mmCIF file of C-alpha atoms in Angstrom:
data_model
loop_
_atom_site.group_PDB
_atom_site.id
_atom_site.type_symbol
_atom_site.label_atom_id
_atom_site.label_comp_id
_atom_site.label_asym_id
_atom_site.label_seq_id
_atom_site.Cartn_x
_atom_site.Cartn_y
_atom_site.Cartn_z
ATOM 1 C CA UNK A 22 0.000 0.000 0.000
ATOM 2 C CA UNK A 23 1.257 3.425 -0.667
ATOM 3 C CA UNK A 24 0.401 6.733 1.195
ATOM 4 C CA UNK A 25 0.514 9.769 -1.013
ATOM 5 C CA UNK A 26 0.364 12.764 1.715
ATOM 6 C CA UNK A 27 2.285 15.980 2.856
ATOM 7 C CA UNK A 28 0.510 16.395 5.986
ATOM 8 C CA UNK A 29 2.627 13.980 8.883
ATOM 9 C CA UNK A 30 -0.193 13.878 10.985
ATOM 10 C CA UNK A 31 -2.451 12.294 7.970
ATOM 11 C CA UNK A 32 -0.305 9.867 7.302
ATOM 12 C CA UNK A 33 0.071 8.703 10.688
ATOM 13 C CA UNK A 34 -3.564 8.598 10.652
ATOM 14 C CA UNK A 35 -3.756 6.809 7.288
ATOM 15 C CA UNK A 36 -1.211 4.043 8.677
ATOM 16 C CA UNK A 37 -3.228 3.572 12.095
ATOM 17 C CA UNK A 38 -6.666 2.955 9.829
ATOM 18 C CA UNK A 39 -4.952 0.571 7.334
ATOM 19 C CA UNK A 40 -2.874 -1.604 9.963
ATOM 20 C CA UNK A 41 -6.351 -2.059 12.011
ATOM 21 C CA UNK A 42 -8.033 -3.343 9.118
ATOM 22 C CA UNK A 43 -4.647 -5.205 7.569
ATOM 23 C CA UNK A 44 -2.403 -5.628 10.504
ATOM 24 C CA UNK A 45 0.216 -7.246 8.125
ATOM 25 C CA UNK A 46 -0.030 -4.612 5.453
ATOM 26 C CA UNK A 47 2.796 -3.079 4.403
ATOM 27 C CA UNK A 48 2.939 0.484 4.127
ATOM 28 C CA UNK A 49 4.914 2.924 2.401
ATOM 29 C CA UNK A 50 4.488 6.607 2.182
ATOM 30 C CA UNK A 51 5.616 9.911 0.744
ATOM 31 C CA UNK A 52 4.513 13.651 -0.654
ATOM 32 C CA UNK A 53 6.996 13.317 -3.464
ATOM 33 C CA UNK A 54 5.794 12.033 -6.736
ATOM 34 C CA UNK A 55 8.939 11.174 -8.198
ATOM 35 C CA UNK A 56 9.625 8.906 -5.373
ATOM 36 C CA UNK A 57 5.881 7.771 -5.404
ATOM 37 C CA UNK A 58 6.385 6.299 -9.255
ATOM 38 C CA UNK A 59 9.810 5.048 -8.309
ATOM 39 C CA UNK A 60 8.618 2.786 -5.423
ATOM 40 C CA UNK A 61 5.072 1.408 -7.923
ATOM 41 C CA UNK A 62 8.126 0.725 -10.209
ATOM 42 C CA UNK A 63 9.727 -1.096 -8.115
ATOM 43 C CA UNK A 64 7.181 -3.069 -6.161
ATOM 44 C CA UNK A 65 3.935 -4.487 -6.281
ATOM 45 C CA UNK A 66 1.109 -1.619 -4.754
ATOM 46 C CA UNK A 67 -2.563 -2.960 -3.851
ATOM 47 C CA UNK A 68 -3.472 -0.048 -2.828
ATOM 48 C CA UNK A 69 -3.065 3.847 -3.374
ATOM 49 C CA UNK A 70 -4.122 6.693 -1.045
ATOM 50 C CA UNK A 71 -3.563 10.071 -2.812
ATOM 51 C CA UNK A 72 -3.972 13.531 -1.338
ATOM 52 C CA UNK A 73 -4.615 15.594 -4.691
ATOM 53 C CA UNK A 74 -3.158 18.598 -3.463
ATOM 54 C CA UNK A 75 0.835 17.866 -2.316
ATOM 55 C CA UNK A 76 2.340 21.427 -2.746
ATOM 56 C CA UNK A 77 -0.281 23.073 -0.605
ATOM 57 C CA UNK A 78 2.022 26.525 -1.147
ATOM 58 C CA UNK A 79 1.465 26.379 -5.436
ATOM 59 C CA UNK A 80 -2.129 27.954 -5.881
ATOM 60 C CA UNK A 81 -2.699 25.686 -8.885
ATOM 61 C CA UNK A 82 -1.542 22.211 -7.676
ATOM 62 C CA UNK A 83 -3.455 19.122 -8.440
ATOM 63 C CA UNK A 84 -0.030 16.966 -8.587
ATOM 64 C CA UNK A 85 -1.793 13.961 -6.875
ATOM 65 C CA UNK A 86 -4.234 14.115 -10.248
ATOM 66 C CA UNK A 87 -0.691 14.302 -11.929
ATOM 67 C CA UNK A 88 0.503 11.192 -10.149
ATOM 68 C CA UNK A 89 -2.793 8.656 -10.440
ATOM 69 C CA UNK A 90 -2.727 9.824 -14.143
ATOM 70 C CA UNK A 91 0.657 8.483 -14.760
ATOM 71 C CA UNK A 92 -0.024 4.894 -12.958
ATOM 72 C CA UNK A 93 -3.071 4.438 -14.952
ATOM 73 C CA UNK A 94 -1.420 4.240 -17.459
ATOM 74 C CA UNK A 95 0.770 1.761 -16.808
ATOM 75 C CA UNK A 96 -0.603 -2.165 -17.025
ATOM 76 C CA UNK A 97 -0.416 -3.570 -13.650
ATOM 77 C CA UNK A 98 -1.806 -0.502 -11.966
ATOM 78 C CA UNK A 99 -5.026 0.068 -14.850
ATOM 79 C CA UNK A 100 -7.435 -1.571 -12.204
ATOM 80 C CA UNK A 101 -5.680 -0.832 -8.724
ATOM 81 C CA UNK A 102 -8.027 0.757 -6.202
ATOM 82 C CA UNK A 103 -7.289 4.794 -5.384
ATOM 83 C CA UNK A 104 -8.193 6.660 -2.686
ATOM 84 C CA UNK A 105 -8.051 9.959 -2.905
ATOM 85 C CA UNK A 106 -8.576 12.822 0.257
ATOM 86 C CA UNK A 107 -8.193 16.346 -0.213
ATOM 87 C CA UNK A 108 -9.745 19.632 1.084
ATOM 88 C CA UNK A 109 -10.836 20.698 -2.635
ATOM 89 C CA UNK A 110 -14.713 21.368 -2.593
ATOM 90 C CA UNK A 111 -15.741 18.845 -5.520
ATOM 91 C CA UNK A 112 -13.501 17.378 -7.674
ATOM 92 C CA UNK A 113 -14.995 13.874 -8.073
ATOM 93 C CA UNK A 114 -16.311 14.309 -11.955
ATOM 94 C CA UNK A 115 -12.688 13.990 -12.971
ATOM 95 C CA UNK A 116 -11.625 11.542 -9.912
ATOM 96 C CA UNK A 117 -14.073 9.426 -10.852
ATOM 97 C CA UNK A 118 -14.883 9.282 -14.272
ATOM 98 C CA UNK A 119 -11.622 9.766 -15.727
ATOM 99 C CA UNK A 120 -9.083 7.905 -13.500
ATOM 100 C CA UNK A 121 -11.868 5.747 -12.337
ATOM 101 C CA UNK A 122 -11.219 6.487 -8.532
ATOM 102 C CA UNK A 123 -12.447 3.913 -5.916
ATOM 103 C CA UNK A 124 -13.299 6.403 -3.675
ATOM 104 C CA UNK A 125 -13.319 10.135 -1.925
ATOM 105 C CA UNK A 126 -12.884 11.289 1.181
ATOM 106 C CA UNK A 127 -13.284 15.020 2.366
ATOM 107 C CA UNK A 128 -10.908 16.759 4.916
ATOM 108 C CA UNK A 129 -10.746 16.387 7.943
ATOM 109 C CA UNK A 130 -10.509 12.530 7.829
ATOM 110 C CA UNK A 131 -12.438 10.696 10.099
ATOM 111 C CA UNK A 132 -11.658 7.367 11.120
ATOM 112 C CA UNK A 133 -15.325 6.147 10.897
ATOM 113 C CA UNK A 134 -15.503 7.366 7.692
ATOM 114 C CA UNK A 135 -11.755 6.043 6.594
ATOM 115 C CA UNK A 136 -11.701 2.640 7.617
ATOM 116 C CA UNK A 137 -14.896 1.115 5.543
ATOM 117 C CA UNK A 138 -13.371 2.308 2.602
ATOM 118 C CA UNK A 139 -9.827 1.274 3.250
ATOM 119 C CA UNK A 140 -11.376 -2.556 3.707
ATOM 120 C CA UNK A 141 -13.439 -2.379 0.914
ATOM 121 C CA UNK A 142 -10.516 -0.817 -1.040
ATOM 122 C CA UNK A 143 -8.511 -3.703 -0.079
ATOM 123 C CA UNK A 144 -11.478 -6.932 -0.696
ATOM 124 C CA UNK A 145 -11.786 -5.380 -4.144
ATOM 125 C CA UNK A 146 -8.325 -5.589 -5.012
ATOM 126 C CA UNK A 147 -8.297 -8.678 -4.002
ATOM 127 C CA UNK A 148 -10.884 -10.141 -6.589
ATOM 128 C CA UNK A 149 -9.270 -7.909 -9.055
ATOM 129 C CA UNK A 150 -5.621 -9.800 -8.572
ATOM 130 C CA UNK A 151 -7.471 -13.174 -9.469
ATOM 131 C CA UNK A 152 -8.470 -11.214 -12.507
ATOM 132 C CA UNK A 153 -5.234 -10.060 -13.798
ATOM 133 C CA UNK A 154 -4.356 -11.068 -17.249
ATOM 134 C CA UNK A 155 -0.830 -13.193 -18.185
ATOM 135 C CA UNK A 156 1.656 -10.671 -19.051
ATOM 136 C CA UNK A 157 4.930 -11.594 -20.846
ATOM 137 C CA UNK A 158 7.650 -9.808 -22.793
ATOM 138 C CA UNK A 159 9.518 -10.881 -25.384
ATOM 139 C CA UNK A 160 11.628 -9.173 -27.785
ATOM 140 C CA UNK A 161 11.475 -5.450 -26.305
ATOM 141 C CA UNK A 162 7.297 -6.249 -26.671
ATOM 142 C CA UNK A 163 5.049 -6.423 -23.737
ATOM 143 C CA UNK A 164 1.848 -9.029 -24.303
ATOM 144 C CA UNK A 165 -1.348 -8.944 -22.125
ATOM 145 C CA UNK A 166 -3.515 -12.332 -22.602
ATOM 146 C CA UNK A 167 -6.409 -12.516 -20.363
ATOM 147 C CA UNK A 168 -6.338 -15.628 -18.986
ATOM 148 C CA UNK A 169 -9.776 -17.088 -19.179
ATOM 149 C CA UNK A 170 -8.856 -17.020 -22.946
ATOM 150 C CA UNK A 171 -6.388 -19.476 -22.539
ATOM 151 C CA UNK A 172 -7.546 -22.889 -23.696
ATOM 152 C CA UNK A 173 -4.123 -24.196 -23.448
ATOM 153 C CA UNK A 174 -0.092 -24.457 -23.598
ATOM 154 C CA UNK A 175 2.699 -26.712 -24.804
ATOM 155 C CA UNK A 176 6.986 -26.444 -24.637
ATOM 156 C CA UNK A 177 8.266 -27.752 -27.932
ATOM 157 C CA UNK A 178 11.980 -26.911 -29.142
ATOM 158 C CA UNK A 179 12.593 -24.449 -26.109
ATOM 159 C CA UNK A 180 9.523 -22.659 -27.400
ATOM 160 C CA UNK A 181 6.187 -21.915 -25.301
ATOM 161 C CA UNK A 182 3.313 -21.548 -27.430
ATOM 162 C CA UNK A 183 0.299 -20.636 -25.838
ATOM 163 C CA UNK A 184 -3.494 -21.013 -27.419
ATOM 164 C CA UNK A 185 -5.996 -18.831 -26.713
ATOM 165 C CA UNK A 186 -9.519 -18.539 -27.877
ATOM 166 C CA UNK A 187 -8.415 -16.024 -30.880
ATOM 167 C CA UNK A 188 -4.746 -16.308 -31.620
ATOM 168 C CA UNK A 189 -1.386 -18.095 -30.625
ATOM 169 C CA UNK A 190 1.282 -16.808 -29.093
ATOM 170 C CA UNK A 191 5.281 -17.838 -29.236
ATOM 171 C CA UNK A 192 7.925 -17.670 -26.157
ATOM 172 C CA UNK A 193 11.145 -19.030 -26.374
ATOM 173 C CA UNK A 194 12.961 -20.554 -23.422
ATOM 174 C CA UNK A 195 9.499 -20.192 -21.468
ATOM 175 C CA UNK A 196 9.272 -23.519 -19.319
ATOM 176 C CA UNK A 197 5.943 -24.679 -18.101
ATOM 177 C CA UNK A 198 7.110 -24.138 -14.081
ATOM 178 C CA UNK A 199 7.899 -20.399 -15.071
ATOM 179 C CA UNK A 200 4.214 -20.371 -16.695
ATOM 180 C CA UNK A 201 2.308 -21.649 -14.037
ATOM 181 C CA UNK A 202 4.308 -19.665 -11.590
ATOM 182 C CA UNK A 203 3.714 -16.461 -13.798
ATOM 183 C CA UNK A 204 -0.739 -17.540 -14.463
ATOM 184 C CA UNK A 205 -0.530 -17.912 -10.317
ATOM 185 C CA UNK A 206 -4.456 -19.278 -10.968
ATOM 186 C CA UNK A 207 -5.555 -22.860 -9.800
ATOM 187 C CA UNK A 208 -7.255 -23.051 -12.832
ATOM 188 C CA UNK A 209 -4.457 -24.274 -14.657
ATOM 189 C CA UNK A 210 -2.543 -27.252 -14.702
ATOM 190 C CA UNK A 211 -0.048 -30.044 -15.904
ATOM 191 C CA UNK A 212 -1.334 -32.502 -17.854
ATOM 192 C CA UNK A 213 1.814 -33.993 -19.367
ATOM 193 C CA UNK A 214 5.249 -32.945 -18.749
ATOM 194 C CA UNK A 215 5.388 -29.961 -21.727
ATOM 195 C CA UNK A 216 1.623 -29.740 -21.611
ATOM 196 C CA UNK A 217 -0.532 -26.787 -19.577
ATOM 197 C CA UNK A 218 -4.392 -26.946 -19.570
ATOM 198 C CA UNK A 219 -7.139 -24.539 -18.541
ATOM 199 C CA UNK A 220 -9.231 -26.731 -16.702
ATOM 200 C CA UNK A 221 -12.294 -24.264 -17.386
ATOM 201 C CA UNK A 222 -11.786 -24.857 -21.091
ATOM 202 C CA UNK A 223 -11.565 -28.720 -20.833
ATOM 203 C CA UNK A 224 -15.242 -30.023 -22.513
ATOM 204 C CA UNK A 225 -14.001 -34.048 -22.284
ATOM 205 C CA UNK A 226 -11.329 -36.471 -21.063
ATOM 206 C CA UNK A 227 -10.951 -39.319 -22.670
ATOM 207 C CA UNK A 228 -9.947 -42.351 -20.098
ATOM 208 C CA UNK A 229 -8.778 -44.681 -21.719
ATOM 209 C CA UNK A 230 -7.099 -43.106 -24.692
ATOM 210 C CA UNK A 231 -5.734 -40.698 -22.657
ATOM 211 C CA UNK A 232 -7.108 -37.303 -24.690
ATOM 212 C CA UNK A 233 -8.666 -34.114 -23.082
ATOM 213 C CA UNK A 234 -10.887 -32.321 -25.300
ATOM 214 C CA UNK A 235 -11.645 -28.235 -25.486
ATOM 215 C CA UNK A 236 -15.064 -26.201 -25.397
ATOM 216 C CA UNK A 237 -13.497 -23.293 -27.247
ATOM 217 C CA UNK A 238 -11.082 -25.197 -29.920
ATOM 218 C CA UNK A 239 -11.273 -28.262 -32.371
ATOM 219 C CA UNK A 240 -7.340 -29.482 -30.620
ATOM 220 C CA UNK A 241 -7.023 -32.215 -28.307
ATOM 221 C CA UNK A 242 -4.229 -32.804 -25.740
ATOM 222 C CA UNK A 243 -3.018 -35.863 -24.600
ATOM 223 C CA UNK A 244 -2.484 -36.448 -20.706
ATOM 224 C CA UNK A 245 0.214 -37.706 -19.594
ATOM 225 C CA UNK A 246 0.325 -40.926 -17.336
ATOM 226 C CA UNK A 247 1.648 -39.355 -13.890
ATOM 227 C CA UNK A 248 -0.632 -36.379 -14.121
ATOM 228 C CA UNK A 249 -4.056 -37.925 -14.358
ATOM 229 C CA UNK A 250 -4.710 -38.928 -11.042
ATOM 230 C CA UNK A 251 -4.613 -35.304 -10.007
ATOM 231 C CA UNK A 252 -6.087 -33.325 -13.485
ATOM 232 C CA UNK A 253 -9.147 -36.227 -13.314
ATOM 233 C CA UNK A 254 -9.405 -35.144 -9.301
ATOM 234 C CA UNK A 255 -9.381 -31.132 -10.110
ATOM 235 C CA UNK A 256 -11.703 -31.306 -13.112
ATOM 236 C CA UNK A 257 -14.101 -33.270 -11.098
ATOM 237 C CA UNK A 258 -14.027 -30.343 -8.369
ATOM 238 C CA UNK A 259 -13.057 -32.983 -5.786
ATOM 239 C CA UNK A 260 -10.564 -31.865 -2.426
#
């Protein structure tokens, strides 16, 4: 989580409300913007709390607008819930609409009025991070592939290609343990030792000649001898 606030006091205040409703949250915070960008750079923020107005002393500064601008529009932070407080009469069209703010919350804070919206802040993130699409570079190119698109995934020749439900996609030196580490969803899975299924796609196994069939595509798979036991057991829903 990350604190965006010029006022000490505030952010005192900020950490107390977060820590009661995430003890083990951890919080960073600053009233620099520069240093703001450098530390969403650098890690992974579930959270923003933005004062809009950091250089109380310029007549004309919106720089937390300036700041929430820049994050939005960078992939991993399109969706992240913000929070922004500020003394300005009304400036929730733009909040809002444009940067797609989670919430307000009007000077002086209150911490009856703070803390429901930090843990709501903080359950919605949550369901968003399930949500998160697959994103891989390769070649100086960034790809984002929503993963309930992905019907499935195979290593050949040092080479990860990946199917989805409108095109195909090519990594080299990808290995399956790096992709399942990098989809972080328990909807996919192993089913052969170069082989990676979406177990929402999967329309049919085939038992006895060892074949799992797609909803979404005309290809077939075909599941390797260690890893049925456990794809059979997680298609079937079973603990």
């Amino acid at each position: 989580m990350l604190i965006i606030e010029d006022n000490k006091a505030e952010v005192e205040a900020l950490k107390k409300v977060v820590e009661r409703v995430e003890p083990e949250a951890a919080i960073a915070a600053t009233d620099n913007i520069g240093e703001a960008l450098e530390y969403a750079v650098a890690n992974t923020v579930s959270l923003f709390i933005v004062d809009i107005v950091l250089v109380p002393r310029k007549r004309t500064d919106t720089s937390g607008i300036d700041f929430v601008e820049a994050i939005r529009n960078m992939p991993q932070y399109k969706y992240v819930p913000v929070i922004f407080v500020s003394s300005l009469d009304d400036p929730k069209m733009h909040a809002y609409q444009d940067l797609h703010c989670y919430s307000y919350i009007q000077k002086p804070l209150f911490y009856s009025e703070v803390e429901p919206i930090v843990k709501e802040a903080l359950e919605i993130n949550c369901f968003l991070e399930n949500e998160k699409p697959l994103r891989l570079k390769q070649d100086n190119v960034l790809y984002v592939i929503p993963k309930p698109d992905i019907i499935y995934a195979y290593n050949k020749a040092h080479k990860m290609t990946i199917v989805t439900k409108k095109e195909t996609y090519g990594f080299y030196y990808l290995t399956c343990k790096e992709l399942l580490q990098k989809l972080d969803s328990p909807d996919f899975i192993q089913c052969s030792r170069f082989t990676i299924v979406n177990c929402r796609q999967i329309s049919s196994i085939d038992r006895s000649n060892s074949i799992i069939r797609f909803r979404d595509c005309k290809d077939y798979v075909k599941l390797g001898g260690r890893f049925k036991k456990e794809l059979i057991k997680k298609v079937n829903g079973d603990s």
